[in-house]
C-alpha cells in the first residue's frame, strides 16, 4: 500500500542527488511489489531504478535492471508506453556507456513504438469523439422527443379547450332555442286568449243589441239604428 509513497520519495531523493538513498527506496518498493505480484508496477520500478543507477554511475545495476525489465516484458502484455520507456532507457544507457552503435540501432524501434503509441492515442481520441458524437446525437434525439411530446400535449390541450368551447356554445344555443320556443308558445297562447276574449265581447255586445231591439215600446227609428249597429257588429265578428 506504500508503493506510491516510496516511489515519490525515491524521486525526491534523486532530485537532491541522494542516489544511494533513492536506490534503497526503489529496492524496498520492488520487494513490496514482488509480494503483491504486480508485474507492471515492477517494470515501472525497474525502469526508474535503471535511470537512477545510470545517473549514479552504477552501470552494472542499471544493466541488470534493464535486462530484468526486458525479460518481464516478454511474459506480460505490456502497454506501448512501457515498451517505449524501456527503449528510451536502453538508449540512454547505451549513450552513457559510449555504445553509440547500439544506441543508434534503437532509434528506429523507438520511432516505431512512438508511432504506435501516437496511433493508439489517435484511436482513443477518435473513439472518444465518436462516443461524444453518439452521446450528442442521443441527447438531441431525447430533446426532440421531449419537444414532440410537449407539442403533442399542447395540441391535446388546445383540442380539449376547443371541444369544451364547442360544447358550451352548443348548450348555450340549445338553451336559447328552448327559451325562444317557449316564449313563442307563450305569445301564441296569449294571442289566442286575447282573440277569444275579443270574440266573446263582440258576441256579448251583439246579443245586448238584439235584446234591446226586441223590447216593447221601442221606436221604429231606434230599432233601425240598433239593427244597423248589430249588423256592423256581425261584420266585425265575421272578420275577426
mmCIF file of N, CA and C in Angstrom, residues 125-218:
data_model
loop_
_atom_site.group_PDB
_atom_site.id
_atom_site.type_symbol
_atom_site.label_atom_id
_atom_site.label_comp_id
_atom_site.label_asym_id
_atom_site.label_seq_id
_atom_site.Cartn_x
_atom_site.Cartn_y
_atom_site.Cartn_z
ATOM 1 N N UNK A 125 -8.641 8.864 -29.146
ATOM 2 C CA UNK A 125 -9.291 10.166 -29.358
ATOM 3 C C UNK A 125 -10.469 10.038 -30.322
ATOM 4 N N UNK A 126 -10.274 9.239 -31.401
ATOM 5 C CA UNK A 126 -11.369 9.045 -32.357
ATOM 6 C C UNK A 126 -12.544 8.327 -31.698
ATOM 7 N N UNK A 127 -12.225 7.306 -30.888
ATOM 8 C CA UNK A 127 -13.306 6.605 -30.177
ATOM 9 C C UNK A 127 -14.022 7.538 -29.213
ATOM 10 N N UNK A 128 -13.225 8.401 -28.561
ATOM 11 C CA UNK A 128 -13.834 9.360 -27.640
ATOM 12 C C UNK A 128 -14.725 10.343 -28.396
ATOM 13 N N UNK A 129 -14.219 10.816 -29.559
ATOM 14 C CA UNK A 129 -15.037 11.723 -30.363
ATOM 15 C C UNK A 129 -16.305 11.031 -30.862
ATOM 16 N N UNK A 130 -16.151 9.767 -31.287
ATOM 17 C CA UNK A 130 -17.328 9.024 -31.751
ATOM 18 C C UNK A 130 -18.339 8.833 -30.615
ATOM 19 N N UNK A 131 -17.795 8.516 -29.420
ATOM 20 C CA UNK A 131 -18.700 8.344 -28.279
ATOM 21 C C UNK A 131 -19.404 9.658 -27.933
ATOM 22 N N UNK A 132 -18.630 10.762 -27.994
ATOM 23 C CA UNK A 132 -19.248 12.065 -27.712
ATOM 24 C C UNK A 132 -20.290 12.404 -28.772
ATOM 25 N N UNK A 133 -19.977 12.075 -30.037
ATOM 26 C CA UNK A 133 -20.939 12.352 -31.110
ATOM 27 C C UNK A 133 -22.217 11.539 -30.911
ATOM 28 N N UNK A 134 -22.038 10.252 -30.576
ATOM 29 C CA UNK A 134 -23.215 9.414 -30.328
ATOM 30 C C UNK A 134 -24.006 9.928 -29.134
ATOM 31 N N UNK A 135 -23.278 10.364 -28.093
ATOM 32 C CA UNK A 135 -23.961 10.900 -26.923
ATOM 33 C C UNK A 135 -24.737 12.167 -27.282
ATOM 34 N N UNK A 136 -24.087 13.044 -28.084
ATOM 35 C CA UNK A 136 -24.774 14.271 -28.516
ATOM 36 C C UNK A 136 -25.993 13.937 -29.369
ATOM 37 N N UNK A 137 -25.834 12.939 -30.264
ATOM 38 C CA UNK A 137 -26.963 12.534 -31.098
ATOM 39 C C UNK A 137 -28.111 12.008 -30.233
ATOM 40 N N UNK A 138 -27.753 11.166 -29.269
ATOM 41 C CA UNK A 138 -28.773 10.616 -28.378
ATOM 42 C C UNK A 138 -29.448 11.719 -27.569
ATOM 43 N N UNK A 139 -28.623 12.681 -27.115
ATOM 44 C CA UNK A 139 -29.186 13.788 -26.349
ATOM 45 C C UNK A 139 -30.119 14.634 -27.214
ATOM 46 N N UNK A 140 -29.714 14.857 -28.480
ATOM 47 C CA UNK A 140 -30.582 15.621 -29.380
ATOM 48 C C UNK A 140 -31.880 14.858 -29.666
ATOM 49 N N UNK A 141 -31.776 13.540 -29.843
ATOM 50 C CA UNK A 141 -32.983 12.746 -30.068
ATOM 51 C C UNK A 141 -33.917 12.811 -28.863
ATOM 52 N N UNK A 142 -33.330 12.747 -27.661
ATOM 53 C CA UNK A 142 -34.147 12.828 -26.445
ATOM 54 C C UNK A 142 -34.824 14.189 -26.364
ATOM 55 N N UNK A 143 -34.050 15.257 -26.668
ATOM 56 C CA UNK A 143 -34.642 16.592 -26.645
ATOM 57 C C UNK A 143 -35.738 16.727 -27.689
ATOM 58 N N UNK A 144 -35.502 16.120 -28.878
ATOM 59 C CA UNK A 144 -36.526 16.173 -29.929
ATOM 60 C C UNK A 144 -37.782 15.422 -29.500
ATOM 61 N N UNK A 145 -37.588 14.258 -28.886
ATOM 62 C CA UNK A 145 -38.736 13.501 -28.387
ATOM 63 C C UNK A 145 -39.486 14.286 -27.313
ATOM 64 N N UNK A 146 -38.739 14.916 -26.407
ATOM 65 C CA UNK A 146 -39.384 15.716 -25.374
ATOM 66 C C UNK A 146 -40.151 16.882 -25.991
ATOM 67 N N UNK A 147 -39.542 17.525 -27.026
ATOM 68 C CA UNK A 147 -40.235 18.625 -27.696
ATOM 69 C C UNK A 147 -41.491 18.135 -28.404
ATOM 70 N N UNK A 148 -41.378 16.951 -29.048
ATOM 71 C CA UNK A 148 -42.550 16.383 -29.722
ATOM 72 C C UNK A 148 -43.660 16.071 -28.727
ATOM 73 N N UNK A 149 -43.273 15.484 -27.589
ATOM 74 C CA UNK A 149 -44.263 15.168 -26.557
ATOM 75 C C UNK A 149 -44.903 16.443 -26.021
ATOM 76 N N UNK A 150 -44.060 17.477 -25.815
ATOM 77 C CA UNK A 150 -44.589 18.751 -25.323
ATOM 78 C C UNK A 150 -45.557 19.368 -26.325
ATOM 79 N N UNK A 151 -45.181 19.337 -27.614
ATOM 80 C CA UNK A 151 -46.077 19.873 -28.644
ATOM 81 C C UNK A 151 -47.369 19.079 -28.729
ATOM 82 N N UNK A 152 -47.256 17.748 -28.588
ATOM 83 C CA UNK A 152 -48.454 16.906 -28.620
ATOM 84 C C UNK A 152 -49.367 17.218 -27.437
ATOM 85 N N UNK A 153 -48.763 17.426 -26.274
ATOM 86 C CA UNK A 153 -49.560 17.766 -25.098
ATOM 87 C C UNK A 153 -50.250 19.112 -25.287
ATOM 88 N N UNK A 154 -49.506 20.091 -25.844
ATOM 89 C CA UNK A 154 -50.126 21.393 -26.095
ATOM 90 C C UNK A 154 -51.260 21.277 -27.106
ATOM 91 N N UNK A 155 -51.028 20.466 -28.164
ATOM 92 C CA UNK A 155 -52.083 20.267 -29.165
ATOM 93 C C UNK A 155 -53.310 19.606 -28.535
ATOM 94 N N UNK A 156 -53.082 18.619 -27.653
ATOM 95 C CA UNK A 156 -54.204 17.965 -26.970
ATOM 96 C C UNK A 156 -54.955 18.951 -26.079
ATOM 97 N N UNK A 157 -54.199 19.806 -25.381
ATOM 98 C CA UNK A 157 -54.835 20.796 -24.522
ATOM 99 C C UNK A 157 -55.691 21.756 -25.348
ATOM 100 N N UNK A 158 -55.138 22.211 -26.484
ATOM 101 C CA UNK A 158 -55.897 23.112 -27.353
ATOM 102 C C UNK A 158 -57.138 22.415 -27.899
ATOM 103 N N UNK A 159 -56.975 21.140 -28.284
ATOM 104 C CA UNK A 159 -58.113 20.398 -28.823
ATOM 105 C C UNK A 159 -59.219 20.260 -27.773
ATOM 106 N N UNK A 160 -58.846 19.896 -26.533
ATOM 107 C CA UNK A 160 -59.859 19.758 -25.479
ATOM 108 C C UNK A 160 -60.495 21.099 -25.141
ATOM 109 N N UNK A 161 -59.710 22.180 -25.240
ATOM 110 C CA UNK A 161 -60.269 23.506 -24.991
ATOM 111 C C UNK A 161 -61.300 23.866 -26.055
ATOM 112 N N UNK A 162 -60.958 23.552 -27.323
ATOM 113 C CA UNK A 162 -61.903 23.817 -28.404
ATOM 114 C C UNK A 162 -63.170 22.973 -28.253
ATOM 115 N N UNK A 163 -62.996 21.705 -27.844
ATOM 116 C CA UNK A 163 -64.162 20.840 -27.626
ATOM 117 C C UNK A 163 -65.042 21.399 -26.514
ATOM 118 N N UNK A 164 -64.392 21.882 -25.428
ATOM 119 C CA UNK A 164 -65.159 22.454 -24.324
ATOM 120 C C UNK A 164 -65.916 23.703 -24.774
ATOM 121 N N UNK A 165 -65.222 24.548 -25.571
ATOM 122 C CA UNK A 165 -65.898 25.750 -26.077
ATOM 123 C C UNK A 165 -67.068 25.386 -26.996
ATOM 124 N N UNK A 166 -66.857 24.359 -27.846
ATOM 125 C CA UNK A 166 -67.936 23.922 -28.739
ATOM 126 C C UNK A 166 -69.125 23.390 -27.944
ATOM 127 N N UNK A 167 -68.847 22.599 -26.905
ATOM 128 C CA UNK A 167 -69.932 22.071 -26.068
ATOM 129 C C UNK A 167 -70.675 23.201 -25.353
ATOM 130 N N UNK A 168 -69.903 24.179 -24.849
ATOM 131 C CA UNK A 168 -70.526 25.311 -24.170
ATOM 132 C C UNK A 168 -71.398 26.106 -25.137
ATOM 133 N N UNK A 169 -70.885 26.307 -26.364
ATOM 134 C CA UNK A 169 -71.677 27.031 -27.367
ATOM 135 C C UNK A 169 -72.937 26.261 -27.724
ATOM 136 N N UNK A 170 -72.810 24.937 -27.858
ATOM 137 C CA UNK A 170 -73.970 24.118 -28.196
ATOM 138 C C UNK A 170 -75.026 24.168 -27.091
ATOM 139 N N UNK A 171 -74.568 24.088 -25.835
ATOM 140 C CA UNK A 171 -75.511 24.163 -24.711
ATOM 141 C C UNK A 171 -76.194 25.526 -24.684
ATOM 142 N N UNK A 172 -75.405 26.596 -24.939
ATOM 143 C CA UNK A 172 -75.995 27.939 -24.955
ATOM 144 C C UNK A 172 -77.035 28.063 -26.073
ATOM 145 N N UNK A 173 -76.724 27.493 -27.244
ATOM 146 C CA UNK A 173 -77.677 27.546 -28.359
ATOM 147 C C UNK A 173 -78.953 26.788 -28.032
ATOM 148 N N UNK A 174 -78.802 25.622 -27.415
ATOM 149 C CA UNK A 174 -79.973 24.828 -27.052
ATOM 150 C C UNK A 174 -80.846 25.590 -26.060
ATOM 151 N N UNK A 175 -80.195 26.211 -25.059
ATOM 152 C CA UNK A 175 -80.964 26.989 -24.066
ATOM 153 C C UNK A 175 -81.683 28.155 -24.735
ATOM 154 N N UNK A 176 -80.968 28.830 -25.646
ATOM 155 C CA UNK A 176 -81.600 29.969 -26.341
ATOM 156 C C UNK A 176 -82.792 29.512 -27.181
ATOM 157 N N UNK A 177 -82.617 28.391 -27.916
ATOM 158 C CA UNK A 177 -83.718 27.876 -28.728
ATOM 159 C C UNK A 177 -84.901 27.466 -27.858
ATOM 160 N N UNK A 178 -84.599 26.825 -26.707
ATOM 161 C CA UNK A 178 -85.678 26.409 -25.810
ATOM 162 C C UNK A 178 -86.456 27.623 -25.303
ATOM 163 N N UNK A 179 -85.710 28.679 -24.912
ATOM 164 C CA UNK A 179 -86.382 29.882 -24.430
ATOM 165 C C UNK A 179 -87.184 30.552 -25.550
ATOM 166 N N UNK A 180 -86.610 30.568 -26.786
ATOM 167 C CA UNK A 180 -87.328 31.198 -27.902
ATOM 168 C C UNK A 180 -88.623 30.456 -28.208
ATOM 169 N N UNK A 181 -88.554 29.112 -28.231
ATOM 170 C CA UNK A 181 -89.758 28.316 -28.500
ATOM 171 C C UNK A 181 -90.777 28.499 -27.392
ATOM 172 N N UNK A 182 -90.270 28.532 -26.158
ATOM 173 C CA UNK A 182 -91.183 28.712 -25.021
ATOM 174 C C UNK A 182 -91.862 30.072 -25.080
ATOM 175 N N UNK A 183 -91.097 31.129 -25.377
ATOM 176 C CA UNK A 183 -91.703 32.460 -25.472
ATOM 177 C C UNK A 183 -92.700 32.526 -26.630
ATOM 178 N N UNK A 184 -92.342 31.843 -27.735
ATOM 179 C CA UNK A 184 -93.264 31.852 -28.882
ATOM 180 C C UNK A 184 -94.587 31.154 -28.532
ATOM 181 N N UNK A 185 -94.474 30.021 -27.840
ATOM 182 C CA UNK A 185 -95.685 29.313 -27.440
ATOM 183 C C UNK A 185 -96.503 30.158 -26.475
ATOM 184 N N UNK A 186 -95.799 30.837 -25.559
ATOM 185 C CA UNK A 186 -96.498 31.677 -24.592
ATOM 186 C C UNK A 186 -97.216 32.827 -25.285
ATOM 187 N N UNK A 187 -96.515 33.448 -26.270
ATOM 188 C CA UNK A 187 -97.152 34.536 -27.019
ATOM 189 C C UNK A 187 -98.354 34.032 -27.809
ATOM 190 N N UNK A 188 -98.194 32.829 -28.389
ATOM 191 C CA UNK A 188 -99.318 32.251 -29.142
ATOM 192 C C UNK A 188 -100.512 32.000 -28.230
ATOM 193 N N UNK A 189 -100.222 31.512 -27.020
ATOM 194 C CA UNK A 189 -101.297 31.259 -26.065
ATOM 195 C C UNK A 189 -101.987 32.559 -25.668
ATOM 196 N N UNK A 190 -101.142 33.594 -25.394
ATOM 197 C CA UNK A 190 -101.735 34.906 -25.042
ATOM 198 C C UNK A 190 -102.601 35.446 -26.176
ATOM 199 N N UNK A 191 -102.086 35.297 -27.396
ATOM 200 C CA UNK A 191 -102.828 35.824 -28.547
ATOM 201 C C UNK A 191 -104.172 35.094 -28.726
ATOM 202 N N UNK A 192 -104.157 33.773 -28.539
ATOM 203 C CA UNK A 192 -105.410 33.007 -28.642
ATOM 204 C C UNK A 192 -106.405 33.449 -27.576
ATOM 205 N N UNK A 193 -105.877 33.621 -26.354
ATOM 206 C CA UNK A 193 -106.754 34.052 -25.259
ATOM 207 C C UNK A 193 -107.346 35.438 -25.538
ATOM 208 N N UNK A 194 -106.473 36.321 -26.075
ATOM 209 C CA UNK A 194 -106.938 37.669 -26.390
ATOM 210 C C UNK A 194 -108.020 37.638 -27.474
ATOM 211 N N UNK A 195 -107.758 36.859 -28.511
ATOM 212 C CA UNK A 195 -108.750 36.748 -29.590
ATOM 213 C C UNK A 195 -110.069 36.163 -29.084
ATOM 214 N N UNK A 196 -109.946 35.179 -28.196
ATOM 215 C CA UNK A 196 -111.142 34.555 -27.646
ATOM 216 C C UNK A 196 -111.965 35.562 -26.834
ATOM 217 N N UNK A 197 -111.290 36.385 -26.041
ATOM 218 C CA UNK A 197 -111.996 37.366 -25.213
ATOM 219 C C UNK A 197 -112.639 38.449 -26.097
ATOM 220 N N UNK A 198 -111.875 38.866 -27.148
ATOM 221 C CA UNK A 198 -112.454 39.871 -28.062
ATOM 222 C C UNK A 198 -113.712 39.318 -28.727
ATOM 223 N N UNK A 199 -113.591 38.061 -29.181
ATOM 224 C CA UNK A 199 -114.760 37.433 -29.824
ATOM 225 C C UNK A 199 -115.942 37.343 -28.872
ATOM 226 N N UNK A 200 -115.675 36.985 -27.611
ATOM 227 C CA UNK A 200 -116.746 36.898 -26.614
ATOM 228 C C UNK A 200 -117.375 38.256 -26.355
ATOM 229 N N UNK A 201 -116.502 39.270 -26.273
ATOM 230 C CA UNK A 201 -117.017 40.627 -26.018
ATOM 231 C C UNK A 201 -117.908 41.105 -27.169
ATOM 232 N N UNK A 202 -117.434 40.851 -28.416
ATOM 233 C CA UNK A 202 -118.243 41.267 -29.571
ATOM 234 C C UNK A 202 -119.588 40.518 -29.611
ATOM 235 N N UNK A 203 -119.523 39.228 -29.316
ATOM 236 C CA UNK A 203 -120.772 38.439 -29.301
ATOM 237 C C UNK A 203 -121.719 38.940 -28.218
ATOM 238 N N UNK A 204 -121.147 39.272 -27.072
ATOM 239 C CA UNK A 204 -121.985 39.792 -25.976
ATOM 240 C C UNK A 204 -122.635 41.108 -26.371
ATOM 241 N N UNK A 205 -121.896 41.968 -27.022
ATOM 242 C CA UNK A 205 -122.457 43.246 -27.453
ATOM 243 C C UNK A 205 -123.566 43.034 -28.477
ATOM 244 N N UNK A 206 -123.348 42.097 -29.403
ATOM 245 C CA UNK A 206 -124.362 41.808 -30.432
ATOM 246 C C UNK A 206 -125.625 41.257 -29.776
ATOM 247 N N UNK A 207 -125.471 40.440 -28.750
ATOM 248 C CA UNK A 207 -126.636 39.887 -28.027
ATOM 249 C C UNK A 207 -127.380 40.989 -27.286
ATOM 250 N N UNK A 208 -126.646 41.909 -26.711
ATOM 251 C CA UNK A 208 -127.292 43.014 -25.992
ATOM 252 C C UNK A 208 -128.102 43.883 -26.945
ATOM 253 N N UNK A 209 -127.536 44.118 -28.144
ATOM 254 C CA UNK A 209 -128.269 44.910 -29.127
ATOM 255 C C UNK A 209 -129.532 44.179 -29.579
ATOM 256 N N UNK A 210 -129.433 42.862 -29.731
ATOM 257 C CA UNK A 210 -130.615 42.095 -30.151
ATOM 258 C C UNK A 210 -131.700 42.165 -29.072
ATOM 259 N N UNK A 211 -131.288 42.045 -27.797
ATOM 260 C CA UNK A 211 -132.262 42.151 -26.709
ATOM 261 C C UNK A 211 -132.916 43.522 -26.677
ATOM 262 N N UNK A 212 -132.132 44.550 -26.952
ATOM 263 C CA UNK A 212 -132.676 45.911 -26.940
ATOM 264 C C UNK A 212 -133.701 46.103 -28.054
ATOM 265 N N UNK A 213 -133.480 45.429 -29.211
ATOM 266 C CA UNK A 213 -134.405 45.557 -30.343
ATOM 267 C C UNK A 213 -135.730 44.861 -30.045
ATOM 268 N N UNK A 214 -135.699 43.788 -29.288
ATOM 269 C CA UNK A 214 -136.926 43.013 -29.021
ATOM 270 C C UNK A 214 -137.732 43.573 -27.874
ATOM 271 N N UNK A 215 -137.253 44.589 -27.224
ATOM 272 C CA UNK A 215 -138.016 45.169 -26.116
ATOM 273 C C UNK A 215 -139.254 45.903 -26.644
ATOM 274 N N UNK A 216 -140.392 45.904 -25.899
ATOM 275 C CA UNK A 216 -141.623 46.580 -26.317
ATOM 276 C C UNK A 216 -141.500 48.081 -26.072
ATOM 277 N N UNK A 217 -142.121 48.776 -26.915
ATOM 278 C CA UNK A 217 -142.145 50.227 -26.772
ATOM 279 C C UNK A 217 -140.965 50.901 -27.445
ATOM 280 N N UNK A 218 -140.135 50.109 -28.133
ATOM 281 C CA UNK A 218 -139.008 50.721 -28.810
ATOM 282 C C UNK A 218 -139.485 51.319 -30.115
#
